[in-house]
Structure formats: C-alpha cells, structure tokens
mmCIF file of C-alpha atoms in Angstrom:
data_model
loop_
_atom_site.group_PDB
_atom_site.id
_atom_site.type_symbol
_atom_site.label_atom_id
_atom_site.label_comp_id
_atom_site.label_asym_id
_atom_site.label_seq_id
_atom_site.Cartn_x
_atom_site.Cartn_y
_atom_site.Cartn_z
ATOM 1 C CA MET A 1 104.705 127.460 24.570
ATOM 2 C CA HIS A 2 100.695 127.773 25.193
ATOM 3 C CA ILE A 3 99.677 124.571 26.473
ATOM 4 C CA ALA A 4 96.274 123.611 26.843
ATOM 5 C CA TYR A 5 94.951 121.238 29.121
ATOM 6 C CA ILE A 6 91.548 119.243 28.333
ATOM 7 C CA THR A 7 90.662 117.535 31.554
ATOM 8 C CA SER A 8 87.029 115.963 33.465
ATOM 9 C CA GLU A 9 88.430 117.337 36.417
ATOM 10 C CA PHE A 10 91.066 119.943 38.332
ATOM 11 C CA VAL A 11 91.527 121.253 41.579
ATOM 12 C CA THR A 12 89.687 124.557 41.224
ATOM 13 C CA GLU A 13 86.233 122.285 41.172
ATOM 14 C CA LYS A 14 84.380 120.440 43.723
ATOM 15 C CA TRP A 15 84.748 117.087 42.460
ATOM 16 C CA ARG A 16 88.435 116.130 42.129
ATOM 17 C CA GLY A 17 91.232 113.360 42.249
ATOM 18 C CA GLY A 18 94.123 112.163 41.396
ATOM 19 C CA LEU A 19 94.072 113.320 38.302
ATOM 20 C CA ALA A 20 93.470 116.831 39.221
ATOM 21 C CA THR A 21 96.140 117.042 42.040
ATOM 22 C CA TYR A 22 98.240 115.848 38.669
ATOM 23 C CA LEU A 23 97.541 119.066 36.822
ATOM 24 C CA ASP A 24 97.887 121.341 39.900
ATOM 25 C CA ASN A 25 101.384 120.451 40.017
ATOM 26 C CA ILE A 26 102.399 119.983 36.185
ATOM 27 C CA THR A 27 100.535 123.203 35.034
ATOM 28 C CA ASN A 28 102.346 124.981 37.947
ATOM 29 C CA ILE A 29 105.489 123.891 36.836
ATOM 30 C CA MET A 30 104.765 124.813 33.411
ATOM 31 C CA SER A 31 103.519 128.165 33.987
ATOM 32 C CA LYS A 32 106.615 128.612 36.603
ATOM 33 C CA HIS A 33 108.649 128.117 33.921
ATOM 34 C CA GLY A 34 107.156 131.108 31.569
ATOM 35 C CA HIS A 35 104.789 129.199 29.540
ATOM 36 C CA ASN A 36 101.448 130.253 28.951
ATOM 37 C CA VAL A 37 99.060 127.531 30.409
ATOM 38 C CA THR A 38 94.818 127.661 29.986
ATOM 39 C CA VAL A 39 93.351 124.390 31.781
ATOM 40 C CA ILE A 40 89.733 123.292 29.845
ATOM 41 C CA THR A 41 88.290 121.498 32.456
ATOM 42 C CA LEU A 42 84.541 119.830 32.690
ATOM 43 C CA SER A 43 82.533 121.703 36.019
ATOM 44 C CA GLU A 44 79.388 122.069 37.866
ATOM 45 C CA GLN A 45 79.073 125.568 36.165
ATOM 46 C CA ASP A 46 80.610 127.506 32.555
ATOM 47 C CA GLY A 47 82.933 130.364 33.230
ATOM 48 C CA ARG A 48 86.696 131.252 33.991
ATOM 49 C CA LEU A 49 89.057 131.908 36.545
ATOM 50 C CA ARG A 50 92.484 132.638 37.136
ATOM 51 C CA TYR A 51 94.120 129.921 39.266
ATOM 52 C CA GLY A 52 97.786 130.131 41.015
ATOM 53 C CA ASN A 53 100.708 130.822 38.894
ATOM 54 C CA ASN A 54 98.700 132.659 36.165
ATOM 55 C CA VAL A 55 96.851 129.578 34.845
ATOM 56 C CA GLU A 56 93.772 130.346 32.939
ATOM 57 C CA VAL A 57 91.056 128.183 34.024
ATOM 58 C CA VAL A 58 87.919 127.497 31.296
ATOM 59 C CA ARG A 59 85.379 125.864 33.176
ATOM 60 C CA ILE A 60 82.370 123.633 30.648
ATOM 61 C CA MET A 61 79.264 122.750 33.078
ATOM 62 C CA ALA A 62 79.066 119.049 32.339
ATOM 63 C CA LYS A 63 76.394 116.753 31.596
ATOM 64 C CA GLU A 64 75.436 114.221 34.258
ATOM 65 C CA ILE A 65 77.531 110.864 33.664
ATOM 66 C CA PRO A 66 74.908 108.176 34.679
ATOM 67 C CA SER A 67 75.952 104.607 35.761
ATOM 68 C CA VAL A 68 78.788 102.890 33.944
ATOM 69 C CA ASP A 69 75.900 100.093 33.665
ATOM 70 C CA GLU A 70 73.818 102.314 31.313
ATOM 71 C CA GLU A 71 76.252 101.920 28.734
ATOM 72 C CA ILE A 72 74.704 103.878 25.733
ATOM 73 C CA ARG A 73 73.585 107.006 27.898
ATOM 74 C CA TYR A 74 77.158 106.721 29.546
ATOM 75 C CA ALA A 75 78.652 106.900 26.667
ATOM 76 C CA LEU A 76 76.433 109.774 25.225
ATOM 77 C CA ALA A 77 77.248 111.810 28.234
ATOM 78 C CA LEU A 78 81.105 111.196 27.624
ATOM 79 C CA MET A 79 80.397 112.652 23.903
ATOM 80 C CA HIS A 80 78.616 115.374 24.730
ATOM 81 C CA ASN A 81 81.567 116.716 27.381
ATOM 82 C CA SER A 82 83.806 115.518 24.893
ATOM 83 C CA TRP A 83 82.280 118.038 22.269
ATOM 84 C CA ARG A 84 81.779 120.846 24.770
ATOM 85 C CA LEU A 85 85.490 120.462 25.524
ATOM 86 C CA TYR A 86 86.417 120.628 22.329
ATOM 87 C CA ASN A 87 84.101 123.893 21.207
ATOM 88 C CA ALA A 88 85.694 125.619 24.326
ATOM 89 C CA LEU A 89 89.305 124.456 23.065
ATOM 90 C CA ARG A 90 88.624 125.985 19.416
ATOM 91 C CA GLN A 91 87.305 129.008 21.036
ATOM 92 C CA GLU A 92 90.786 129.383 23.098
ATOM 93 C CA ASP A 93 92.966 128.657 19.829
ATOM 94 C CA LYS A 94 91.317 131.653 18.109
ATOM 95 C CA LYS A 95 91.931 134.186 20.910
ATOM 96 C CA ASN A 96 95.429 133.039 21.403
ATOM 97 C CA ARG A 97 97.150 130.256 19.315
ATOM 98 C CA ILE A 98 98.049 127.291 21.293
ATOM 99 C CA ASP A 99 101.021 125.131 20.323
ATOM 100 C CA ILE A 100 100.430 121.909 21.694
ATOM 101 C CA VAL A 101 97.258 119.944 23.732
ATOM 102 C CA GLN A 102 97.621 117.556 26.118
ATOM 103 C CA THR A 103 94.175 115.654 27.058
ATOM 104 C CA ALA A 104 93.601 112.747 29.848
ATOM 105 C CA ASN A 105 92.159 109.741 28.640
ATOM 106 C CA TYR A 106 89.595 109.542 31.205
ATOM 107 C CA GLN A 107 85.760 109.529 29.926
ATOM 108 C CA ALA A 108 87.339 109.874 26.756
ATOM 109 C CA VAL A 109 87.395 113.858 27.189
ATOM 110 C CA GLY A 110 89.465 114.055 24.189
ATOM 111 C CA PHE A 111 87.040 112.156 21.457
ATOM 112 C CA PHE A 112 87.037 115.286 19.435
ATOM 113 C CA ARG A 113 90.325 117.245 18.566
ATOM 114 C CA LEU A 114 91.498 119.659 16.387
ATOM 115 C CA TRP A 115 93.700 118.392 13.870
ATOM 116 C CA SER A 116 95.578 121.551 13.310
ATOM 117 C CA ILE A 117 96.986 121.144 16.862
ATOM 118 C CA PRO A 118 99.586 118.825 17.944
ATOM 119 C CA THR A 119 97.734 116.586 20.529
ATOM 120 C CA VAL A 120 99.282 113.902 23.541
ATOM 121 C CA VAL A 121 97.215 111.844 25.669
ATOM 122 C CA ARG A 122 98.350 111.148 29.347
ATOM 123 C CA ALA A 123 96.652 107.824 29.807
ATOM 124 C CA SER A 124 96.147 107.733 33.677
ATOM 125 C CA SER A 125 93.639 104.655 33.400
ATOM 126 C CA ASP A 126 91.671 102.021 31.058
ATOM 127 C CA ALA A 127 88.230 101.796 31.706
ATOM 128 C CA SER A 128 87.834 98.482 31.411
ATOM 129 C CA LEU A 129 90.394 97.698 33.929
ATOM 130 C CA TRP A 130 89.073 100.432 36.623
ATOM 131 C CA ARG A 131 85.723 99.244 36.298
ATOM 132 C CA ASN A 132 85.489 95.570 36.812
ATOM 133 C CA ALA A 133 88.380 96.313 39.927
ATOM 134 C CA MET A 134 84.813 97.895 41.080
ATOM 135 C CA LYS A 135 83.072 94.722 41.129
ATOM 136 C CA TYR A 136 83.198 92.086 43.914
ATOM 137 C CA GLU A 137 84.957 89.969 41.666
ATOM 138 C CA PHE A 138 87.914 90.968 39.963
ATOM 139 C CA ASP A 139 89.638 89.268 36.884
ATOM 140 C CA TYR A 140 93.077 91.041 35.585
ATOM 141 C CA LYS A 141 93.095 89.108 32.515
ATOM 142 C CA SER A 142 88.957 89.007 31.539
ATOM 143 C CA ALA A 143 89.218 93.042 32.366
ATOM 144 C CA VAL A 144 91.650 93.892 29.761
ATOM 145 C CA ARG A 145 90.018 91.940 26.786
ATOM 146 C CA GLU A 146 86.468 93.721 27.777
ATOM 147 C CA LYS A 147 85.770 96.058 25.344
ATOM 148 C CA LYS A 148 82.478 98.146 25.786
ATOM 149 C CA LEU A 149 81.425 101.457 23.755
ATOM 150 C CA ALA A 150 82.979 103.240 26.648
ATOM 151 C CA ASP A 151 86.258 101.685 26.385
ATOM 152 C CA TYR A 152 86.104 102.290 22.441
ATOM 153 C CA LEU A 153 85.633 106.152 22.966
ATOM 154 C CA GLU A 154 88.889 106.117 25.397
ATOM 155 C CA LEU A 155 90.957 103.884 22.987
ATOM 156 C CA HIS A 156 90.211 106.302 20.332
ATOM 157 C CA CYS A 157 91.350 109.250 21.566
ATOM 158 C CA GLU A 158 94.580 107.031 21.932
ATOM 159 C CA LYS A 159 94.745 105.790 18.830
ATOM 160 C CA ARG A 160 94.364 109.599 17.084
ATOM 161 C CA ALA A 161 96.414 111.410 19.291
ATOM 162 C CA ASP A 162 99.862 112.255 18.241
ATOM 163 C CA ALA A 163 101.793 110.607 21.238
ATOM 164 C CA VAL A 164 100.804 108.861 24.120
ATOM 165 C CA PHE A 165 102.529 108.598 27.562
ATOM 166 C CA ALA A 166 101.438 107.306 31.223
ATOM 167 C CA PRO A 167 103.397 108.045 34.587
ATOM 168 C CA SER A 168 103.960 104.315 34.885
ATOM 169 C CA ARG A 169 104.995 100.840 32.992
ATOM 170 C CA PHE A 170 101.803 99.208 34.375
ATOM 171 C CA CYS A 171 99.746 101.450 32.924
ATOM 172 C CA ALA A 172 101.756 101.725 29.738
ATOM 173 C CA ASP A 173 101.893 98.059 28.986
ATOM 174 C CA VAL A 174 98.047 97.823 29.313
ATOM 175 C CA ILE A 175 97.060 101.104 26.979
ATOM 176 C CA LYS A 176 99.775 99.429 24.436
ATOM 177 C CA LYS A 177 98.014 95.895 24.575
ATOM 178 C CA ARG A 178 94.493 97.550 24.115
ATOM 179 C CA SER A 179 95.190 100.742 21.600
ATOM 180 C CA GLY A 180 98.583 99.428 19.917
ATOM 181 C CA GLN A 181 99.781 102.718 20.250
ATOM 182 C CA ASP A 182 103.706 103.193 21.410
ATOM 183 C CA VAL A 183 103.527 104.794 25.028
ATOM 184 C CA THR A 184 106.483 106.549 26.572
ATOM 185 C CA ILE A 185 106.628 106.843 30.364
ATOM 186 C CA ILE A 186 106.558 110.412 32.191
ATOM 187 C CA GLU A 187 106.888 110.097 35.616
ATOM 188 C CA SER A 188 104.444 112.495 37.544
ATOM 189 C CA PRO A 189 105.680 115.448 39.592
ATOM 190 C CA TYR A 190 106.066 115.621 42.945
ATOM 191 C CA LEU A 191 106.288 119.367 44.308
ATOM 192 C CA TRP A 192 107.893 119.154 47.877
ATOM 193 C CA GLU A 193 108.524 123.592 48.243
ATOM 194 C CA ASN A 194 105.586 125.216 49.970
ATOM 195 C CA GLN A 195 103.587 122.268 51.261
ATOM 196 C CA GLU A 196 101.211 123.867 53.562
ATOM 197 C CA MET A 197 100.767 121.778 56.718
ATOM 198 C CA ASP A 198 97.888 122.059 59.209
ATOM 199 C CA GLU A 199 98.086 119.911 61.955
ATOM 200 C CA SER A 200 94.559 120.867 63.684
ATOM 201 C CA LEU A 201 93.243 117.409 62.639
ATOM 202 C CA TYR A 202 95.697 115.265 63.324
ATOM 203 C CA GLN A 203 96.133 116.706 67.134
ATOM 204 C CA GLU A 204 92.077 116.540 67.514
ATOM 205 C CA LYS A 205 92.063 112.823 66.543
ATOM 206 C CA LEU A 206 95.315 110.893 66.113
ATOM 207 C CA LEU A 207 97.793 112.692 68.692
ATOM 208 C CA GLY A 208 99.886 110.043 70.425
ATOM 209 C CA LYS A 209 98.146 107.221 68.635
ATOM 210 C CA LYS A 210 100.143 104.438 66.911
ATOM 211 C CA TYR A 211 97.742 103.889 63.145
ATOM 212 C CA LEU A 212 97.721 102.536 60.183
ATOM 213 C CA LEU A 213 96.315 104.489 57.667
ATOM 214 C CA PHE A 214 94.339 103.836 54.113
ATOM 215 C CA ASN A 215 94.407 107.277 52.930
ATOM 216 C CA SER A 216 92.644 106.599 48.964
ATOM 217 C CA THR A 217 89.351 106.176 47.664
ATOM 218 C CA LEU A 218 86.861 103.616 49.884
ATOM 219 C CA SER A 219 85.958 101.212 47.087
ATOM 220 C CA ARG A 220 87.413 98.013 45.996
ATOM 221 C CA LEU A 221 89.518 99.336 43.478
ATOM 222 C CA LYS A 222 91.571 100.882 45.878
ATOM 223 C CA GLY A 223 91.274 97.211 48.514
ATOM 224 C CA THR A 224 89.297 99.199 51.099
ATOM 225 C CA HIS A 225 87.904 95.656 51.281
ATOM 226 C CA VAL A 226 91.044 93.796 51.956
ATOM 227 C CA GLY A 227 91.479 96.497 55.415
ATOM 228 C CA ILE A 228 87.997 95.762 56.778
ATOM 229 C CA GLU A 229 88.430 91.554 56.788
ATOM 230 C CA ALA A 230 91.995 91.634 57.672
ATOM 231 C CA ALA A 231 90.976 94.084 60.986
ATOM 232 C CA GLU A 232 89.838 91.632 63.154
ATOM 233 C CA LYS A 233 92.999 89.922 63.579
ATOM 234 C CA ILE A 234 95.140 92.920 63.087
ATOM 235 C CA LEU A 235 93.480 94.773 65.903
ATOM 236 C CA GLU A 236 92.928 91.923 68.575
ATOM 237 C CA LYS A 237 96.770 91.010 67.993
ATOM 238 C CA TYR A 238 98.019 94.377 68.500
ATOM 239 C CA GLY A 239 96.068 96.355 71.303
ATOM 240 C CA ASP A 240 96.755 99.505 70.923
ATOM 241 C CA LEU A 241 97.285 99.824 66.946
ATOM 242 C CA TYR A 242 94.464 102.356 65.445
ATOM 243 C CA MET A 243 93.111 101.969 61.637
ATOM 244 C CA VAL A 244 92.541 104.901 60.346
ATOM 245 C CA TYR A 245 90.197 105.326 56.720
ATOM 246 C CA VAL A 246 90.246 108.489 54.799
ATOM 247 C CA GLY A 247 88.582 109.671 50.977
ATOM 248 C CA TYR A 248 85.334 109.724 49.690
ATOM 249 C CA ASP A 249 83.307 106.303 50.184
ATOM 250 C CA TYR A 250 82.582 105.050 46.904
ATOM 251 C CA GLY A 251 81.098 102.249 48.551
ATOM 252 C CA LEU A 252 81.580 98.225 48.446
ATOM 253 C CA SER A 253 79.844 96.454 45.641
ATOM 254 C CA GLN A 254 78.248 92.773 47.002
ATOM 255 C CA LYS A 255 78.176 89.441 45.974
ATOM 256 C CA GLU A 256 74.549 90.095 45.241
ATOM 257 C CA GLY A 257 75.621 92.943 43.086
ATOM 258 C CA ASN A 258 74.427 95.710 45.247
ATOM 259 C CA SER A 259 76.702 98.227 46.709
ATOM 260 C CA GLN A 260 77.159 98.871 50.609
ATOM 261 C CA LYS A 261 78.366 102.273 52.125
ATOM 262 C CA VAL A 262 81.877 102.154 53.201
ATOM 263 C CA ALA A 263 81.226 104.589 56.378
ATOM 264 C CA GLY A 264 79.106 102.025 58.196
ATOM 265 C CA ILE A 265 81.048 99.121 58.041
ATOM 266 C CA LEU A 266 83.861 100.646 59.335
ATOM 267 C CA MET A 267 81.209 102.587 62.014
ATOM 268 C CA ARG A 268 80.613 99.270 63.132
ATOM 269 C CA GLN A 269 83.956 97.906 63.329
ATOM 270 C CA GLY A 270 85.281 100.954 65.294
ATOM 271 C CA LYS A 271 82.305 100.481 68.129
ATOM 272 C CA LYS A 272 83.374 96.417 68.022
ATOM 273 C CA TYR A 273 87.492 97.549 68.936
ATOM 274 C CA GLY A 274 86.477 100.506 71.386
ATOM 275 C CA GLY A 275 87.378 103.457 68.985
ATOM 276 C CA ARG A 276 89.496 102.009 67.081
ATOM 277 C CA VAL A 277 88.726 101.910 63.689
ATOM 278 C CA VAL A 278 88.341 105.472 62.529
ATOM 279 C CA TYR A 279 87.103 107.325 59.311
ATOM 280 C CA LEU A 280 87.878 111.052 58.476
ATOM 281 C CA GLY A 281 85.862 111.323 55.308
ATOM 282 C CA HIS A 282 87.504 113.521 52.636
ATOM 283 C CA VAL A 283 90.448 115.104 54.160
ATOM 284 C CA GLU A 284 92.077 118.443 52.537
ATOM 285 C CA HIS A 285 95.868 118.069 51.619
ATOM 286 C CA LYS A 286 97.134 120.682 53.994
ATOM 287 C CA LYS A 287 95.346 118.776 56.940
ATOM 288 C CA LEU A 288 96.179 115.381 55.474
ATOM 289 C CA PHE A 289 100.034 115.780 55.481
ATOM 290 C CA PRO A 290 100.343 115.118 58.862
ATOM 291 C CA ILE A 291 98.327 112.584 59.312
ATOM 292 C CA VAL A 292 100.428 110.769 56.423
ATOM 293 C CA LYS A 293 103.367 111.889 57.718
ATOM 294 C CA ASN A 294 102.855 110.163 61.681
ATOM 295 C CA ALA A 295 101.568 107.135 60.537
ATOM 296 C CA LEU A 296 103.556 103.996 61.046
ATOM 297 C CA ALA A 297 102.294 103.046 57.416
ATOM 298 C CA CYS A 298 100.146 103.857 54.677
ATOM 299 C CA VAL A 299 98.094 101.128 53.203
ATOM 300 C CA LEU A 300 97.444 101.281 49.667
ATOM 301 C CA PRO A 301 96.326 97.517 48.505
ATOM 302 C CA SER A 302 94.518 98.591 45.215
ATOM 303 C CA ARG A 303 93.593 96.104 42.677
ATOM 304 C CA VAL A 304 95.542 98.517 39.967
ATOM 305 C CA ASP A 305 96.613 101.685 40.054
ATOM 306 C CA ASN A 306 98.997 103.790 38.510
ATOM 307 C CA LEU A 307 101.616 105.348 40.754
ATOM 308 C CA PRO A 308 99.123 107.198 42.440
ATOM 309 C CA ASN A 309 99.889 110.217 44.111
ATOM 310 C CA SER A 310 98.978 108.697 47.292
ATOM 311 C CA CYS A 311 102.217 106.810 47.199
ATOM 312 C CA ILE A 312 104.491 109.870 46.044
ATOM 313 C CA GLU A 313 102.766 111.574 48.900
ATOM 314 C CA ALA A 314 103.873 109.112 51.475
ATOM 315 C CA MET A 315 107.021 108.436 50.437
ATOM 316 C CA ALA A 316 108.055 111.679 49.986
ATOM 317 C CA LEU A 317 107.165 112.205 53.848
ATOM 318 C CA GLY A 318 109.681 109.210 54.664
ATOM 319 C CA SER A 319 106.182 107.198 55.659
ATOM 320 C CA ILE A 320 106.780 103.429 54.682
ATOM 321 C CA VAL A 321 103.856 102.638 52.297
ATOM 322 C CA ILE A 322 102.345 98.854 51.864
ATOM 323 C CA GLY A 323 101.402 98.772 48.134
ATOM 324 C CA THR A 324 100.081 95.845 46.204
ATOM 325 C CA TYR A 325 102.286 93.717 43.505
ATOM 326 C CA GLY A 326 100.802 93.973 40.090
ATOM 327 C CA ALA A 327 99.110 97.372 40.057
ATOM 328 C CA SER A 328 102.108 99.913 39.524
ATOM 329 C CA PHE A 329 103.628 100.224 42.834
ATOM 330 C CA GLU A 330 106.692 98.357 42.565
ATOM 331 C CA GLN A 331 108.204 101.104 40.365
ATOM 332 C CA LEU A 332 108.751 102.822 43.378
ATOM 333 C CA ILE A 333 108.773 100.127 46.292
ATOM 334 C CA HIS A 334 111.637 97.707 46.493
ATOM 335 C CA ASN A 335 109.949 94.657 49.172
ATOM 336 C CA LYS A 336 111.478 95.452 52.954
ATOM 337 C CA GLU A 337 113.834 97.874 51.783
ATOM 338 C CA ASN A 338 111.693 101.323 51.108
ATOM 339 C CA GLY A 339 108.497 99.825 51.816
ATOM 340 C CA LEU A 340 106.111 96.437 51.894
ATOM 341 C CA LEU A 341 104.524 94.901 48.854
ATOM 342 C CA ILE A 342 102.120 92.337 49.301
ATOM 343 C CA LYS A 343 99.531 90.080 47.368
ATOM 344 C CA ARG A 344 96.230 91.778 45.529
ATOM 345 C CA ASP A 345 93.044 90.945 47.332
ATOM 346 C CA SER A 346 94.672 89.020 50.183
ATOM 347 C CA PRO A 347 93.557 90.169 53.924
ATOM 348 C CA THR A 348 96.041 87.424 54.821
ATOM 349 C CA ALA A 349 99.583 89.004 52.880
ATOM 350 C CA LEU A 350 97.855 92.556 54.247
ATOM 351 C CA ILE A 351 97.929 90.647 57.933
ATOM 352 C CA LYS A 352 101.582 89.256 57.474
ATOM 353 C CA ALA A 353 103.121 92.780 56.298
ATOM 354 C CA VAL A 354 101.787 94.336 59.575
ATOM 355 C CA ASP A 355 103.112 91.210 61.668
ATOM 356 C CA CYS A 356 106.641 92.464 59.461
ATOM 357 C CA LEU A 357 106.097 96.113 60.370
ATOM 358 C CA MET A 358 105.476 95.718 63.867
ATOM 359 C CA ASN A 359 108.479 93.382 64.291
ATOM 360 C CA LEU A 360 110.941 96.300 62.576
ATOM 361 C CA THR A 361 112.605 98.384 65.419
ATOM 362 C CA GLU A 362 111.908 101.964 65.178
ATOM 363 C CA GLU A 363 115.390 102.753 63.727
ATOM 364 C CA GLU A 364 114.758 99.658 61.344
ATOM 365 C CA ARG A 365 111.467 101.587 60.260
ATOM 366 C CA MET A 366 112.769 105.210 59.944
ATOM 367 C CA LYS A 367 115.521 103.902 57.829
ATOM 368 C CA MET A 368 112.739 102.051 55.469
ATOM 369 C CA GLY A 369 110.728 105.853 55.134
ATOM 370 C CA GLU A 370 114.091 107.617 54.708
ATOM 371 C CA TYR A 371 114.906 105.357 51.380
ATOM 372 C CA ALA A 372 111.659 105.804 50.569
ATOM 373 C CA THR A 373 112.605 109.838 50.703
ATOM 374 C CA ASP A 374 115.691 108.580 48.761
ATOM 375 C CA THR A 375 113.896 107.279 46.088
ATOM 376 C CA VAL A 376 111.292 109.818 45.158
ATOM 377 C CA ASN A 377 113.879 111.997 44.826
ATOM 378 C CA ARG A 378 113.667 111.062 41.162
ATOM 379 C CA LEU A 379 110.575 112.791 40.773
ATOM 380 C CA LYS A 380 111.585 116.407 41.257
ATOM 381 C CA PRO A 381 109.854 119.068 39.418
ATOM 382 C CA ASP A 382 112.511 119.937 37.307
ATOM 383 C CA LYS A 383 113.579 116.636 35.886
ATOM 384 C CA ILE A 384 109.816 116.243 34.716
ATOM 385 C CA TYR A 385 109.546 119.285 33.457
ATOM 386 C CA HIS A 386 112.734 118.940 31.025
ATOM 387 C CA GLU A 387 111.248 115.427 30.010
ATOM 388 C CA LEU A 388 107.731 116.550 29.584
ATOM 389 C CA VAL A 389 108.969 119.518 27.522
ATOM 390 C CA SER A 390 111.402 117.464 25.540
ATOM 391 C CA PHE A 391 108.290 114.872 24.754
ATOM 392 C CA TYR A 392 106.223 117.964 23.962
ATOM 393 C CA GLY A 393 108.965 119.485 21.345
ATOM 394 C CA LYS A 394 109.321 115.486 19.453
ATOM 395 C CA THR A 395 105.839 115.840 18.998
ATOM 396 C CA ILE A 396 105.627 119.185 17.810
ATOM 397 C CA GLU A 397 108.612 118.865 15.288
ATOM 398 C CA LYS A 398 106.815 115.388 14.317
ATOM 399 C CA PHE A 399 103.778 116.967 13.643
ATOM 400 C CA LYS A 400 105.314 119.965 11.000
#
C-alpha cells in the first residue's frame, strides 16, 4: 500500500512531541514491511527529504498558531494549515496513487480531505480537555461539554472520516461522546530494537543519585504542579532523594490568569533543598533512556493523557511509573502490581505513593519493574502492525 500520514509534527522538525514519536515508530514499521510511506507534516520550511527506512517527508511551512484564547484567529490559522496540507496531499496522490490516508485529529490537520481516498483519523487528544487541563482549575465534566470553534474543527475531521481509532479507551470514550463516531482502539507500538543509549548526561548529572523523574512537558496538563506542591514534604522526609524534571517548559497557569515559567520555580526549590531539585530541559531520547532506566520511579501525574509514550518507554525499561486514575494509565498500570496509580491533582496522593515506593524492598521494586516490562510486551511492533493493517484493509473495502 501507499500510505500517507498527515500531521502537525514529525521527528524531522524542530518542534515535536508524542505524536511525532508515534509516527516515527509507525512509519518505520510500515516501511520495513514494504509499504510506500509518505509523511506530510507542518514545518518551519517548505521542502522534502528522505528519512529513516525510505520514508518520504513532505514539509509544509506552517502559519504561526496564535493563542487558543484568540478563538477566531486560532481557528483560521488551523484551517490555513489544513488547506496547505490538503493541497500537498493532492499533489502526492497525482504523482503516486495513495491507497489510504491517516490524519491526526490534533489541530484539525485533516479538516480538508480528499474524497477519492479512504481516510482514517487517529484521535490522540481532545481539544477541549487538553485546553482546559492547562488552566489553573480543571473540571473534567465541564471540559467534555465545552465546544469552541477549534473543537468543532477537530470534531468535523472525525465525523467526516471513514473510520476513527485511538490508542486508549479513555480517549476513545471522550471522542465517541463528542463526535458520535464509533472509535476503534489500536494501542501504540513500542520499538525495542536498536534503541540507542547515551549515558553521558546521566553520568554527568545523576550517577549514584536516588531520584524521582518527571519526564513530560512541564504544565498543569501533565500535572507538574502536583510534584512542585508535594516537593517540600517529600524532600524533607527523604534527605537523600532528588526530584528530576525533563521536558519543554510550557509554564503553569496561575489563579490570576497569567502563566509562570516552571524553570524558575524549580531553580528556587533546588536552592532551598541543596540542589536536590534538578531541571534538565528537553532531552533527546538516546540521553533520556538511561535517566529513565535508573530512576526510582517515573512520575506522570497527568490530568488527562492518551497512553503516552513516556509511560510506555519507562515500563519497557523496567521503571516503575506513578500515573493518575482517569487519565488512561489504568490501561497499562495495575496499582501496586506493575506500577502505582494516584488521584488526579493530589499532592497528598503523590506523597503517599512515594511513601509506598520507599517502603518497598529492592527486590519488590525490581519485581514491580519486571511486571511493567512484561505488560508492555503486548505492544510489540508485529502485533500492532497486523492490527493496523487489518483496520486499513477493512476501511478500504468499506470505502469501495
């Protein structure tokens, strides 16, 4: 098959996150199985390049996206970018007939679609939930009910798709409620082979230290505030423990409506507690993996999430993950068996989870980590490949 992936981000570009990592994995798998793969991505520049195992990457210069608070300008920018991606897709189809298109729902990149080609949408988020989860106060029920202009654009993509899938039950349930579309669950693959490890940063900053790792973007959405608010009790109780943060700093929204950079908060905490709060910024995967592998636990206290790569990678490396109830982690984590689950937005719950962790023997911690690795064995590339190809095939047949 010739498969086209329409996306707002890819690993070849400067700004990339979980969606880019997923597409890196899935395009790698598809191209290795002999499929012709084209990625059409928003970028800082127009152009094209070959990537990895013969993946063609078409780069489309994106219109700058304004703040979500500027509702009309934000929606117009999304539509502008989607239109440019659509036109690039048309050109690629003329050159080499495309059998199926997979678009992300994020930022409504598939708002305009080619009706001559079967199209599926992978729902990796919900605009309202993710937007509201960035705010100082978060109410899940009201966020699910809220529909702004950008939400309608994303839901429009899902409603007009020939089929929709999501990697988590959590996200599938939300999308079905908001779009009315049936959503298939196909989990994200994890590629164990050829994972490059560079221990230089770990050895320079963390060798010999006992630490909790917060390995996600720094924001209220990802629950960064929970770690910050729990830090005083955790660090005072455990004098040899460090709290390490990795990821882009998106800032913490404040009660007054403004936003505060997280790096400054962590720097002040680090000074107060003798350098035991460390912010490493964004770290490339090959340097991040040794840090994940050697962490006492990876803490992912997200308000909402979608079976994130950070969780899968940590479990695959045998690290204990502390995740939140009601944010998709239950799909992989069974509390106190292969990881720990805590209440959303609760520093007290995080403190209790750390107490539980610290009271485990080394043997018990290792056993929990082994169970974690066993759990994510079901995400092996071949299994996910066959599920996705079957999904594509059924969609194509139905389209005909």
